[in-house]
């Protein structure tokens, strides 16, 4: 820390009955009042260096004893005035980064310039500020921090802007070329003690060494400093992101705890006002951090962005800041964890535990990005393009290859996001206040090809059904429409077949697909539990009898593959029983109507809910049953 000493006389200021005086053989003739304090001084030493005091004394009438000068708006208060007064008396004073701003503003106020006397206080402070303060890293930060007490004066004297420029220029400099902060200097000394001086010289310097030190600044000065650092263009965006994360972790801790405490009934109006002030300051701080986020993807982690989004929800920041955070999260949501997406909901219009709407916005933004055009030309034009090879065609091929790479990367991201969304659905499904529409909306944001299997989605549906036992038949059917039974594993199928909360149609679909899977695997069926075997036996399906294997030499159309499953060609009694169960399950609810207001017959609706294979199979079975009835 740099410092400057001026003067040689010992300090002779003393206090007597709330009046500050200076020991002297000459009788005092000037009283100066500064913010409630009185100073009994002498005109000659002060007026010889302070042009403002000269003008005030010349304009006011003289009295027999003391002339009184009032300075109510003096910058820096009594401490700064006393520094200037001691300089006039030649008393020894010390200036450093902690008091140079107050002294500089006070000297400017008293007009202690070169026009009054050569080598006056303003000149000496400017030389010390430019040659020492701005050359030191720690001195620049401390000085900038002290300008907060004198914002207008510091701006007019360009103290603030010069400190910011000095800090920004040093942030991109090698740390061994600047006077480092205490924290980083301590880390350097520890490295030297462990690895030796030579090892420390060979070791590359930490790139973000400046972030912790400037985190001491208030948000207004920090914002201006970070803008200067970013505009310099020498600091990578990932280091800017790390610096913002350090600042946020220092100034935004335990937000939810503080806001919860603020929401409790306050004991007095002053407590309520202070709590509101804390909230507004935190809101301003968060919005400023959002405005400083680098535009490059990956500059900050997705986890950090989601933490900011949680804080934004708690602090009720502007909708523009929330949307900006949601857009940035969408760019890298494949890096998120399920716990990061559990953003608490504090909306008065919703009783849900988590803010599902903001997650829907994130997922919709994610699905909108990465849309690439077709990666291959139409087949009819392939021959023409092969015959007309040119440099432009080669460029087109290169672009097509690049688009294929971006498309495949987007596809892999969607696979990751699908797993995250299914895990998120399992968590929010436990909320008893979560509407069915929002659960389905989240599930449907992911395209079908992104879910390689539906086991996690089935678990989420099962949890939702248990947490919402009051769902009617129509709502349970609507919920299960997002489930693809073909993508369930054997274990999930076994669980679904025993799940009493599922609609019977879903259970039947699961059994059909399980039988089809057994047929395609060469007759190796699944060892089902006894209750599932009993259900199959009620339809005269023998699970212990392996189904007939598919022919490897004959090509079977896709709609006929169900007819190769053993046990599905049932006689009249079995078809009647199955039709009765489906009809019983598929009774129309009062509100289950088509958009045109016409109710759909239950049998037709049952066929639409089944896959293509079972539909064809049921058509054949029902026609066989109809013919047998007509003959009888």
Coordinates of C-alpha atoms in Angstrom, one line a residue:
X1 CA 0.0 0.0 0.0
X2 CA 1.5 3.3 -1.1
X3 CA 1.4 6.4 1.2
X4 CA 2.6 10.0 1.1
X5 CA 3.7 12.2 4.0
X6 CA 3.5 16.0 3.9
X7 CA 4.6 18.6 6.5
X8 CA 7.2 18.5 9.2
X9 CA 5.7 20.1 12.3
X10 CA 4.2 18.0 15.1
X11 CA 0.4 17.8 15.5
X12 CA -0.8 20.6 17.8
X13 CA -4.5 20.3 17.3
X14 CA -6.5 19.7 20.5
X15 CA -10.1 19.7 21.7
X16 CA -11.4 22.0 24.4
X17 CA -15.1 22.1 25.3
X18 CA -16.2 20.6 21.9
X19 CA -14.0 23.1 20.0
X20 CA -10.9 22.1 18.0
X21 CA -8.0 24.5 18.3
X22 CA -4.3 24.6 17.4
X23 CA -1.6 25.5 19.9
X24 CA 0.0 28.8 18.9
X25 CA 1.4 32.0 20.4
X26 CA -0.8 34.0 18.0
X27 CA -4.4 34.6 19.0
X28 CA -6.9 32.9 16.8
X29 CA -9.1 35.1 14.6
X30 CA -11.2 32.7 12.5
X31 CA -13.9 30.3 13.5
X32 CA -14.8 27.6 10.9
X33 CA -18.0 25.5 11.4
X34 CA -18.0 22.2 9.6
X35 CA -21.1 20.0 10.0
X36 CA -21.7 20.8 13.7
X37 CA -18.0 21.0 14.7
X38 CA -16.2 24.2 15.4
X39 CA -12.5 25.0 14.7
X40 CA -10.7 27.9 16.3
X41 CA -8.0 28.8 13.8
X42 CA -6.0 31.6 12.2
X43 CA -6.7 33.5 9.0
X44 CA -3.2 33.9 7.6
X45 CA -2.2 30.2 7.1
X46 CA -5.6 29.2 5.8
X47 CA -6.4 32.1 3.6
X48 CA -2.9 32.0 2.0
X49 CA -3.7 28.5 0.5
X50 CA -7.6 28.4 0.3
X51 CA -9.1 30.7 -2.3
X52 CA -12.7 29.9 -1.2
X53 CA -12.0 31.0 2.3
X54 CA -10.5 34.2 0.9
X55 CA -13.7 35.0 -1.0
X56 CA -16.0 34.1 1.9
X57 CA -14.0 36.3 4.4
X58 CA -13.8 39.2 1.9
X59 CA -17.6 39.2 1.4
X60 CA -18.5 38.9 5.1
X61 CA -18.1 41.8 7.5
X62 CA -15.3 41.6 10.0
X63 CA -15.9 41.6 13.8
X64 CA -13.7 42.7 16.6
X65 CA -12.5 39.3 17.6
X66 CA -13.4 36.3 15.4
X67 CA -14.7 36.0 11.9
X68 CA -17.1 33.1 11.5
X69 CA -17.2 30.9 8.3
X70 CA -19.8 28.2 7.9
X71 CA -19.2 25.3 5.6
X72 CA -22.3 23.0 5.9
X73 CA -21.8 21.1 2.7
X74 CA -18.1 20.4 3.1
X75 CA -17.2 17.0 1.4
X76 CA -15.5 14.5 3.6
X77 CA -16.7 16.1 6.9
X78 CA -14.4 17.1 9.8
X79 CA -11.7 14.6 9.0
X80 CA -11.1 15.9 5.5
X81 CA -11.2 19.5 6.7
X82 CA -8.7 18.8 9.4
X83 CA -6.3 17.3 6.8
X84 CA -6.5 20.4 4.8
X85 CA -6.1 22.7 7.8
X86 CA -3.0 20.8 9.0
X87 CA -1.5 21.1 5.5
X88 CA -1.9 24.8 5.8
X89 CA -0.2 24.8 9.2
X90 CA 2.6 22.6 7.9
X91 CA 1.7 19.8 10.3
X92 CA 2.7 16.2 9.3
X93 CA -0.1 14.4 7.6
X94 CA -0.2 11.0 5.8
X95 CA -2.2 10.2 2.6
X96 CA -3.1 6.8 1.3
X97 CA -5.7 5.1 -0.8
X98 CA -8.1 5.2 2.1
X99 CA -8.2 9.0 2.5
X100 CA -7.0 10.4 -0.8
X101 CA -10.5 10.7 -2.3
X102 CA -11.9 12.7 0.7
X103 CA -8.8 14.9 0.8
X104 CA -8.9 15.5 -2.9
X105 CA -12.6 16.5 -2.8
X106 CA -12.0 18.8 0.2
X107 CA -9.0 20.5 -1.4
X108 CA -11.1 21.1 -4.5
X109 CA -13.9 22.5 -2.4
X110 CA -11.5 24.9 -0.7
X111 CA -9.9 25.7 -4.1
X112 CA -6.4 24.9 -2.9
X113 CA -5.0 25.2 -6.4
X114 CA -1.8 26.5 -8.1
X115 CA -3.5 29.8 -8.7
X116 CA -3.3 30.6 -5.0
X117 CA 0.2 29.1 -4.2
X118 CA 2.6 26.9 -6.1
X119 CA 2.9 23.3 -4.8
X120 CA -0.6 23.6 -3.2
X121 CA -2.5 20.6 -1.9
X122 CA -4.5 19.8 -5.1
X123 CA -1.2 19.5 -7.2
X124 CA 0.5 17.3 -4.6
X125 CA -2.5 15.0 -4.4
X126 CA -2.8 14.7 -8.2
X127 CA 0.9 13.7 -8.5
X128 CA 0.5 11.1 -5.8
X129 CA -2.7 9.8 -7.3
X130 CA -1.3 9.4 -10.8
X131 CA 2.2 8.2 -10.0
X132 CA 1.4 5.8 -7.1
X133 CA -2.3 5.0 -6.6
X134 CA -3.1 4.2 -10.2
X135 CA 0.0 2.1 -10.5
X136 CA -1.0 -0.2 -7.7
X137 CA -3.6 -2.9 -8.0
X138 CA -4.8 -2.9 -4.5
X139 CA -4.5 0.9 -4.2
X140 CA -6.7 1.4 -7.3
X141 CA -9.4 -0.9 -5.9
X142 CA -9.5 0.7 -2.4
X143 CA -9.6 4.2 -3.9
X144 CA -12.4 3.2 -6.2
X145 CA -14.3 1.7 -3.3
X146 CA -14.0 5.0 -1.3
X147 CA -15.4 7.0 -4.2
X148 CA -18.8 5.7 -3.3
X149 CA -19.0 8.2 -0.4
X150 CA -18.4 11.1 -2.9
X151 CA -20.1 10.0 -6.1
X152 CA -20.6 13.5 -7.7
X153 CA -17.3 14.9 -6.7
X154 CA -15.5 11.7 -7.8
X155 CA -17.1 11.9 -11.2
X156 CA -16.4 15.5 -11.7
X157 CA -12.7 15.1 -10.8
X158 CA -12.5 11.8 -12.9
X159 CA -11.3 9.8 -9.9
X160 CA -13.8 7.0 -10.5
X161 CA -13.2 6.7 -14.3
X162 CA -9.4 6.8 -13.9
X163 CA -9.5 4.0 -11.2
X164 CA -11.7 1.9 -13.4
X165 CA -9.5 2.3 -16.4
X166 CA -6.4 1.4 -14.3
X167 CA -8.1 -1.8 -12.9
X168 CA -9.3 -2.9 -16.4
X169 CA -5.9 -2.5 -17.9
X170 CA -4.2 -4.5 -15.1
X171 CA -6.8 -7.3 -15.2
X172 CA -5.4 -8.4 -18.6
X173 CA -1.8 -8.1 -17.3
X174 CA 0.4 -10.9 -15.9
X175 CA -0.1 -10.9 -12.1
X176 CA 3.6 -10.7 -11.4
X177 CA 3.8 -7.4 -13.2
X178 CA 1.3 -5.7 -10.9
X179 CA 0.9 -5.2 -7.2
X180 CA -1.4 -8.1 -6.3
X181 CA -4.2 -8.2 -3.7
X182 CA -3.6 -9.7 -0.3
X183 CA -5.6 -12.8 -1.2
X184 CA -3.7 -13.6 -4.4
X185 CA -0.4 -12.6 -2.9
X186 CA -1.0 -15.1 -0.1
X187 CA -1.7 -17.9 -2.6
X188 CA 1.5 -17.0 -4.5
X189 CA 3.5 -17.2 -1.2
X190 CA 2.0 -20.6 -0.4
X191 CA 3.0 -21.9 -3.9
X192 CA 6.5 -20.6 -3.5
X193 CA 6.9 -22.2 0.0
X194 CA 5.7 -25.5 -1.4
X195 CA 7.3 -25.6 -4.9
X196 CA 10.2 -23.2 -4.6
X197 CA 10.9 -20.0 -6.4
X198 CA 12.0 -21.6 -9.6
X199 CA 8.9 -23.8 -9.8
X200 CA 6.8 -20.8 -9.2
X201 CA 8.5 -18.9 -12.1
X202 CA 7.9 -21.8 -14.5
X203 CA 4.3 -22.2 -13.4
X204 CA 1.7 -20.3 -15.5
X205 CA -0.1 -17.6 -13.6
X206 CA -3.8 -18.0 -12.7
X207 CA -5.8 -16.4 -15.4
X208 CA -8.7 -15.2 -13.2
X209 CA -6.5 -13.8 -10.4
X210 CA -8.3 -10.5 -10.4
X211 CA -11.9 -11.7 -9.9
X212 CA -11.9 -12.1 -6.1
X213 CA -10.4 -8.7 -5.5
X214 CA -12.9 -6.7 -7.6
X215 CA -15.7 -8.6 -6.0
X216 CA -15.3 -6.3 -3.0
X217 CA -16.9 -3.4 -5.0
X218 CA -20.5 -2.4 -4.8
X219 CA -22.7 -3.4 -7.7
X220 CA -22.7 0.0 -9.4
X221 CA -18.9 0.3 -9.5
X222 CA -18.5 -3.4 -10.2
X223 CA -20.8 -3.2 -13.2
X224 CA -18.8 -0.3 -14.6
X225 CA -15.5 -2.1 -14.0
X226 CA -16.7 -5.3 -15.7
X227 CA -18.0 -3.3 -18.7
X228 CA -14.5 -1.8 -19.0
X229 CA -12.9 -5.2 -18.7
X230 CA -15.2 -6.8 -21.3
X231 CA -14.8 -3.9 -23.7
X232 CA -11.0 -4.3 -23.5
X233 CA -11.5 -7.6 -25.3
X234 CA -8.4 -9.3 -23.8
X235 CA -10.2 -11.4 -21.2
X236 CA -11.9 -14.7 -22.4
X237 CA -15.6 -15.0 -21.9
X238 CA -15.2 -18.0 -19.6
X239 CA -13.1 -15.9 -17.2
X240 CA -15.7 -13.2 -17.2
X241 CA -18.3 -15.9 -16.3
X242 CA -16.1 -17.1 -13.5
X243 CA -15.8 -13.6 -12.1
X244 CA -19.5 -13.1 -12.2
X245 CA -20.0 -16.4 -10.4
X246 CA -17.6 -15.3 -7.7
X247 CA -19.4 -12.0 -7.3
X248 CA -22.8 -13.6 -7.1
X249 CA -21.7 -16.2 -4.5
X250 CA -20.4 -13.3 -2.4
X251 CA -23.3 -11.0 -2.6
X252 CA -26.3 -13.3 -3.1
X253 CA -26.0 -15.9 -0.4
X254 CA -29.1 -17.3 1.4
X255 CA -31.6 -15.3 -0.6
X256 CA -34.5 -17.6 0.1
X257 CA -33.8 -17.5 3.8
X258 CA -33.7 -13.7 3.9
X259 CA -36.8 -13.2 1.7
X260 CA -38.7 -15.8 3.9
X261 CA -37.7 -13.8 7.0
X262 CA -38.8 -10.6 5.3
X263 CA -42.2 -12.1 4.4
X264 CA -42.9 -12.8 8.0
X265 CA -45.0 -10.2 9.9
X266 CA -42.8 -7.3 10.7
X267 CA -42.7 -5.9 14.2
X268 CA -42.6 -2.3 13.0
X269 CA -42.8 -0.2 9.9
X270 CA -39.0 0.4 10.1
X271 CA -38.4 -3.3 9.9
X272 CA -40.7 -3.6 6.9
X273 CA -38.9 -0.7 5.2
X274 CA -35.5 -2.2 5.8
X275 CA -36.6 -5.6 4.5
X276 CA -38.0 -4.0 1.4
X277 CA -34.8 -2.1 0.9
X278 CA -32.7 -5.3 1.1
X279 CA -34.9 -6.9 -1.4
X280 CA -34.7 -4.0 -3.9
X281 CA -30.9 -3.9 -3.6
X282 CA -30.7 -7.6 -4.2
X283 CA -33.0 -7.3 -7.2
X284 CA -30.8 -4.6 -8.7
X285 CA -27.7 -6.6 -8.1
X286 CA -29.2 -9.7 -9.8
X287 CA -30.4 -7.8 -12.8
X288 CA -27.0 -6.2 -13.2
X289 CA -25.3 -9.6 -13.1
X290 CA -27.7 -10.8 -15.8
X291 CA -26.8 -7.8 -18.0
X292 CA -23.1 -8.7 -17.6
X293 CA -23.4 -12.3 -18.7
X294 CA -21.2 -13.0 -21.8
X295 CA -23.1 -13.8 -24.9
X296 CA -21.0 -16.8 -25.8
X297 CA -22.5 -20.2 -25.1
X298 CA -20.7 -22.1 -22.3
X299 CA -19.2 -18.9 -20.8
X300 CA -21.0 -19.8 -17.5
X301 CA -22.3 -23.1 -16.3
X302 CA -25.9 -24.1 -16.7
X303 CA -26.0 -24.8 -13.0
X304 CA -25.0 -21.2 -12.3
X305 CA -27.6 -19.8 -14.7
X306 CA -30.3 -21.9 -13.0
X307 CA -29.2 -20.6 -9.6
X308 CA -29.6 -17.1 -10.9
X309 CA -33.0 -18.1 -12.2
X310 CA -34.1 -19.4 -8.8
X311 CA -32.9 -16.1 -7.2
X312 CA -34.7 -14.1 -9.9
X313 CA -37.9 -16.0 -9.0
X314 CA -37.5 -15.3 -5.3
X315 CA -36.6 -11.6 -5.8
X316 CA -39.4 -11.1 -8.4
X317 CA -37.0 -9.4 -10.9
X318 CA -38.2 -8.0 -14.2
X319 CA -39.7 -10.4 -16.7
X320 CA -37.0 -9.4 -19.3
X321 CA -34.3 -10.6 -17.0
X322 CA -36.1 -13.9 -16.3
X323 CA -36.6 -14.5 -20.1
X324 CA -33.0 -13.7 -20.7
X325 CA -31.9 -16.3 -18.2
X326 CA -34.4 -18.8 -19.6
X327 CA -33.0 -18.3 -23.1
X328 CA -29.4 -18.7 -21.9
X329 CA -30.3 -21.9 -19.9
X330 CA -32.0 -23.3 -23.0
X331 CA -28.7 -23.0 -25.0
X332 CA -27.1 -25.5 -22.6
X333 CA -29.9 -27.2 -20.7
X334 CA -28.4 -30.6 -21.6
X335 CA -25.8 -29.8 -18.9
X336 CA -28.4 -29.3 -16.2
X337 CA -29.2 -31.5 -13.3
X338 CA -32.8 -32.4 -12.2
X339 CA -32.3 -30.6 -8.9
X340 CA -31.3 -27.4 -10.7
X341 CA -34.6 -27.3 -12.6
X342 CA -36.6 -27.5 -9.3
X343 CA -37.2 -23.7 -9.2
X344 CA -39.5 -22.8 -6.2
X345 CA -42.8 -21.2 -7.2
X346 CA -43.7 -18.0 -5.2
X347 CA -46.5 -16.9 -7.4
X348 CA -49.7 -15.9 -5.5
X349 CA -51.8 -17.3 -8.4
X350 CA -50.4 -20.8 -8.1
X351 CA -50.1 -23.2 -5.2
X352 CA -47.6 -25.5 -6.9
X353 CA -44.3 -26.2 -5.3
X354 CA -42.2 -25.5 -8.4
X355 CA -42.4 -23.0 -11.2
X356 CA -43.2 -25.3 -14.1
X357 CA -44.1 -22.5 -16.4
X358 CA -40.5 -21.2 -16.6
X359 CA -39.2 -24.7 -17.2
X360 CA -41.7 -25.0 -20.1
X361 CA -40.3 -21.8 -21.5
X362 CA -36.7 -23.2 -21.2
X363 CA -37.7 -26.5 -23.0
X364 CA -39.6 -24.7 -25.7
X365 CA -36.6 -22.4 -26.4
X366 CA -34.3 -25.5 -26.4
X367 CA -36.5 -27.2 -29.0
X368 CA -36.6 -24.1 -31.2
X369 CA -32.8 -24.0 -31.5
X370 CA -30.7 -26.4 -33.7
X371 CA -33.3 -26.6 -36.4
X372 CA -31.3 -27.6 -39.5
X373 CA -32.4 -27.9 -43.1
X374 CA -32.5 -31.3 -44.9
X375 CA -28.9 -32.7 -45.0
X376 CA -29.2 -34.5 -48.3
X377 CA -30.5 -33.3 -51.7
X378 CA -33.6 -34.9 -53.4
X379 CA -32.9 -38.3 -54.9
X380 CA -33.9 -37.1 -58.4
X381 CA -31.2 -34.5 -58.4
X382 CA -28.3 -36.8 -57.3
X383 CA -27.4 -37.8 -60.8
X384 CA -27.3 -34.3 -62.1
X385 CA -25.1 -33.1 -59.3
X386 CA -22.7 -36.0 -59.8
X387 CA -22.3 -35.0 -63.5
X388 CA -21.8 -31.3 -62.7
X389 CA -19.0 -31.3 -60.3
X390 CA -17.6 -27.9 -59.6
X391 CA -16.1 -25.9 -56.8
X392 CA -19.4 -24.5 -55.7
X393 CA -20.8 -28.1 -55.5
X394 CA -17.9 -29.0 -53.3
X395 CA -18.7 -26.1 -51.1
X396 CA -22.3 -27.2 -50.9
X397 CA -21.1 -30.7 -49.9
X398 CA -18.9 -29.2 -47.2
X399 CA -21.9 -27.2 -45.8
X400 CA -24.0 -30.3 -45.9
X401 CA -21.4 -32.2 -43.9
X402 CA -21.3 -29.4 -41.4
X403 CA -25.0 -29.4 -41.1
X404 CA -25.0 -33.1 -40.5
X405 CA -22.5 -32.6 -37.6
X406 CA -24.7 -29.9 -36.1
X407 CA -27.8 -32.0 -36.5
X408 CA -26.2 -35.0 -34.9
X409 CA -25.0 -32.8 -32.0
X410 CA -28.5 -31.5 -31.6
X411 CA -29.9 -35.0 -31.6
X412 CA -27.5 -36.1 -28.9
X413 CA -28.5 -33.1 -26.8
X414 CA -32.1 -33.9 -27.2
X415 CA -31.4 -37.4 -25.9
X416 CA -29.8 -36.0 -22.8
X417 CA -32.5 -33.5 -22.3
X418 CA -35.1 -36.2 -22.5
X419 CA -33.6 -38.0 -19.6
X420 CA -33.4 -34.8 -17.6
X421 CA -37.1 -34.0 -18.3
X422 CA -38.2 -37.5 -17.3
X423 CA -36.3 -37.1 -14.0
X424 CA -37.9 -33.7 -13.6
X425 CA -41.3 -35.2 -14.2
X426 CA -40.7 -37.7 -11.4
X427 CA -40.0 -34.9 -9.0
X428 CA -42.9 -32.6 -9.8
X429 CA -45.3 -35.5 -10.0
X430 CA -45.2 -35.6 -6.2
X431 CA -46.8 -32.2 -6.0
X432 CA -50.5 -32.7 -5.2
X433 CA -51.3 -29.2 -6.6
X434 CA -49.7 -29.8 -9.9
X435 CA -52.4 -29.6 -12.7
X436 CA -52.6 -32.5 -15.1
X437 CA -52.3 -30.1 -18.1
X438 CA -48.8 -28.9 -16.9
X439 CA -47.5 -32.4 -16.3
X440 CA -48.6 -33.4 -19.8
X441 CA -47.2 -30.2 -21.3
X442 CA -43.8 -30.9 -19.9
X443 CA -43.9 -34.5 -21.0
X444 CA -44.9 -33.5 -24.6
X445 CA -42.1 -30.9 -25.1
X446 CA -39.7 -33.7 -25.9
X447 CA -40.2 -35.4 -29.3
X448 CA -40.9 -39.1 -29.4
X449 CA -37.6 -40.0 -31.0
X450 CA -35.6 -38.4 -28.1
X451 CA -37.0 -41.0 -25.7
X452 CA -35.3 -44.3 -26.4
X453 CA -37.3 -45.9 -23.7
X454 CA -40.3 -44.8 -21.7
X455 CA -39.4 -46.5 -18.4
X456 CA -38.7 -43.2 -16.6
X457 CA -41.8 -41.6 -18.1
X458 CA -43.9 -44.5 -16.8
X459 CA -42.4 -44.1 -13.3
X460 CA -43.3 -40.4 -13.4
X461 CA -46.9 -41.2 -14.5
X462 CA -47.2 -43.9 -11.8
X463 CA -46.0 -41.3 -9.2
X464 CA -48.5 -38.8 -10.5
X465 CA -51.4 -41.3 -10.3
X466 CA -50.5 -42.1 -6.7
X467 CA -50.2 -38.5 -5.7
X468 CA -53.5 -37.6 -7.4
X469 CA -56.0 -40.5 -6.6
X470 CA -59.0 -38.3 -7.4
X471 CA -58.3 -38.4 -11.2
X472 CA -61.3 -39.6 -13.1
X473 CA -61.2 -42.2 -15.9
X474 CA -61.0 -39.6 -18.7
X475 CA -58.1 -37.8 -17.0
X476 CA -56.2 -41.0 -16.4
X477 CA -56.6 -41.9 -20.1
X478 CA -55.4 -38.4 -21.1
X479 CA -52.4 -38.8 -18.9
X480 CA -51.4 -42.2 -20.3
X481 CA -51.6 -41.1 -23.9
X482 CA -48.1 -39.7 -23.6
X483 CA -46.9 -43.2 -22.8
X484 CA -45.6 -45.5 -25.6
X485 CA -46.0 -49.1 -24.4
X486 CA -43.7 -50.4 -27.2
X487 CA -40.8 -48.6 -25.5
X488 CA -41.3 -50.1 -22.0
X489 CA -38.8 -52.6 -20.7
X490 CA -39.8 -56.1 -19.5
X491 CA -39.6 -54.9 -15.9
X492 CA -41.8 -51.9 -16.6
X493 CA -44.3 -54.0 -18.5
X494 CA -44.5 -56.4 -15.5
X495 CA -45.1 -53.5 -13.2
X496 CA -47.7 -51.9 -15.5
X497 CA -49.6 -55.1 -15.9
X498 CA -50.2 -55.1 -12.1
X499 CA -50.8 -51.4 -11.8
X500 CA -54.5 -51.0 -10.8
X501 CA -54.4 -47.2 -11.3
X502 CA -53.7 -47.5 -15.0
X503 CA -56.6 -47.7 -17.4
X504 CA -57.4 -51.2 -18.5
X505 CA -56.7 -50.3 -22.1
X506 CA -53.0 -49.5 -21.2
X507 CA -52.7 -52.8 -19.4
X508 CA -54.1 -54.7 -22.5
X509 CA -51.6 -52.8 -24.8
X510 CA -48.8 -53.8 -22.5
X511 CA -49.8 -57.4 -22.6
X512 CA -50.1 -57.4 -26.4
X513 CA -46.7 -55.8 -26.9
X514 CA -45.1 -58.2 -24.4
X515 CA -46.5 -61.1 -26.4
X516 CA -45.2 -59.5 -29.6
X517 CA -41.8 -59.2 -28.0
X518 CA -41.9 -62.8 -27.0
X519 CA -42.8 -63.8 -30.6
X520 CA -39.9 -61.8 -32.1
X521 CA -37.4 -63.3 -29.7
X522 CA -38.1 -66.8 -30.9
X523 CA -40.6 -67.9 -28.3
X524 CA -38.8 -67.0 -25.1
X525 CA -41.5 -65.4 -23.1
X526 CA -41.2 -63.5 -19.9
X527 CA -41.6 -65.3 -16.6
X528 CA -44.7 -63.4 -15.4
X529 CA -46.1 -63.2 -11.9
X530 CA -49.0 -65.3 -10.9
X531 CA -51.6 -62.4 -11.1
X532 CA -50.5 -61.5 -14.6
X533 CA -50.8 -65.2 -15.6
X534 CA -54.3 -65.2 -14.2
X535 CA -55.2 -62.2 -16.2
X536 CA -53.9 -63.8 -19.3
X537 CA -55.6 -67.0 -18.5
X538 CA -58.9 -65.1 -18.3
X539 CA -58.4 -64.4 -22.0
X540 CA -57.4 -68.0 -22.8
X541 CA -53.8 -66.9 -23.4
X542 CA -51.3 -69.4 -22.2
X543 CA -48.0 -67.6 -21.2
X544 CA -46.2 -70.9 -20.6
X545 CA -46.7 -72.0 -24.2
X546 CA -44.1 -70.3 -26.5
X547 CA -45.6 -68.4 -29.4
X548 CA -44.9 -69.5 -32.9
X549 CA -41.6 -68.1 -34.2
X550 CA -41.6 -65.8 -37.1
X551 CA -40.5 -67.2 -40.4
X552 CA -37.0 -66.1 -41.5
X553 CA -37.6 -66.9 -45.1
X554 CA -41.1 -65.3 -45.7
X555 CA -41.5 -61.6 -45.6
X556 CA -44.5 -60.7 -43.4
X557 CA -46.1 -57.3 -43.7
X558 CA -46.0 -55.1 -40.6
X559 CA -49.8 -55.2 -40.2
X560 CA -49.8 -59.0 -40.3
X561 CA -47.1 -59.6 -37.7
X562 CA -49.6 -59.7 -34.8
X563 CA -51.3 -62.7 -36.4
X564 CA -48.2 -64.8 -35.8
X565 CA -48.4 -64.6 -32.1
X566 CA -49.7 -67.8 -30.6
X567 CA -52.9 -67.7 -28.6
X568 CA -54.3 -64.5 -30.0
X569 CA -56.7 -66.2 -32.4
X570 CA -59.3 -66.8 -29.8
X571 CA -62.7 -68.5 -30.1
X572 CA -66.0 -66.7 -29.6
X573 CA -66.1 -66.8 -25.8
X574 CA -62.7 -65.3 -25.4
X575 CA -63.3 -62.5 -27.9
X576 CA -66.6 -61.7 -26.2
X577 CA -65.0 -61.5 -22.8
X578 CA -62.3 -59.2 -24.0
X579 CA -64.7 -57.0 -25.8
X580 CA -66.8 -56.8 -22.7
X581 CA -63.8 -55.7 -20.6
X582 CA -62.8 -53.1 -23.2
X583 CA -66.3 -51.8 -23.5
X584 CA -66.6 -51.6 -19.7
X585 CA -63.4 -49.6 -19.4
X586 CA -64.1 -47.4 -22.4
X587 CA -67.5 -45.9 -21.4
X588 CA -67.7 -42.3 -22.5
X589 CA -67.5 -39.7 -19.8
X590 CA -69.9 -36.8 -19.9
X591 CA -67.1 -34.4 -21.0
X592 CA -65.3 -36.8 -23.3
X593 CA -66.5 -35.3 -26.6
X594 CA -65.1 -34.6 -30.0
X595 CA -64.4 -31.0 -31.0
X596 CA -67.5 -31.0 -33.0
X597 CA -69.6 -32.0 -30.0
X598 CA -70.4 -35.5 -31.2
X599 CA -69.6 -38.4 -28.8
X600 CA -67.3 -41.1 -30.3
X601 CA -68.5 -44.7 -29.9
X602 CA -66.6 -46.6 -27.3
X603 CA -65.6 -49.5 -29.7
X604 CA -64.2 -47.1 -32.2
X605 CA -62.3 -45.1 -29.6
X606 CA -60.9 -48.4 -28.3
X607 CA -59.5 -49.3 -31.7
X608 CA -57.9 -45.9 -32.1
X609 CA -56.1 -46.2 -28.8
X610 CA -54.5 -49.5 -29.8
X611 CA -51.5 -49.7 -32.2
X612 CA -52.0 -50.7 -35.8
X613 CA -51.1 -54.4 -35.2
X614 CA -53.8 -55.1 -32.5
X615 CA -56.3 -53.1 -34.6
X616 CA -55.9 -55.4 -37.6
X617 CA -55.9 -58.5 -35.3
X618 CA -59.1 -57.3 -33.6
X619 CA -60.7 -56.7 -36.9
X620 CA -60.0 -60.3 -38.0
X621 CA -61.1 -61.7 -34.7
X622 CA -64.3 -59.7 -34.6
X623 CA -65.1 -60.7 -38.2
X624 CA -64.5 -64.3 -37.4
X625 CA -66.8 -64.0 -34.4
X626 CA -69.4 -62.3 -36.5
X627 CA -69.4 -65.0 -39.2
X628 CA -69.6 -67.8 -36.6
X629 CA -72.6 -66.0 -35.0
X630 CA -74.4 -65.7 -38.4
X631 CA -73.8 -69.4 -39.2
X632 CA -75.2 -70.4 -35.9

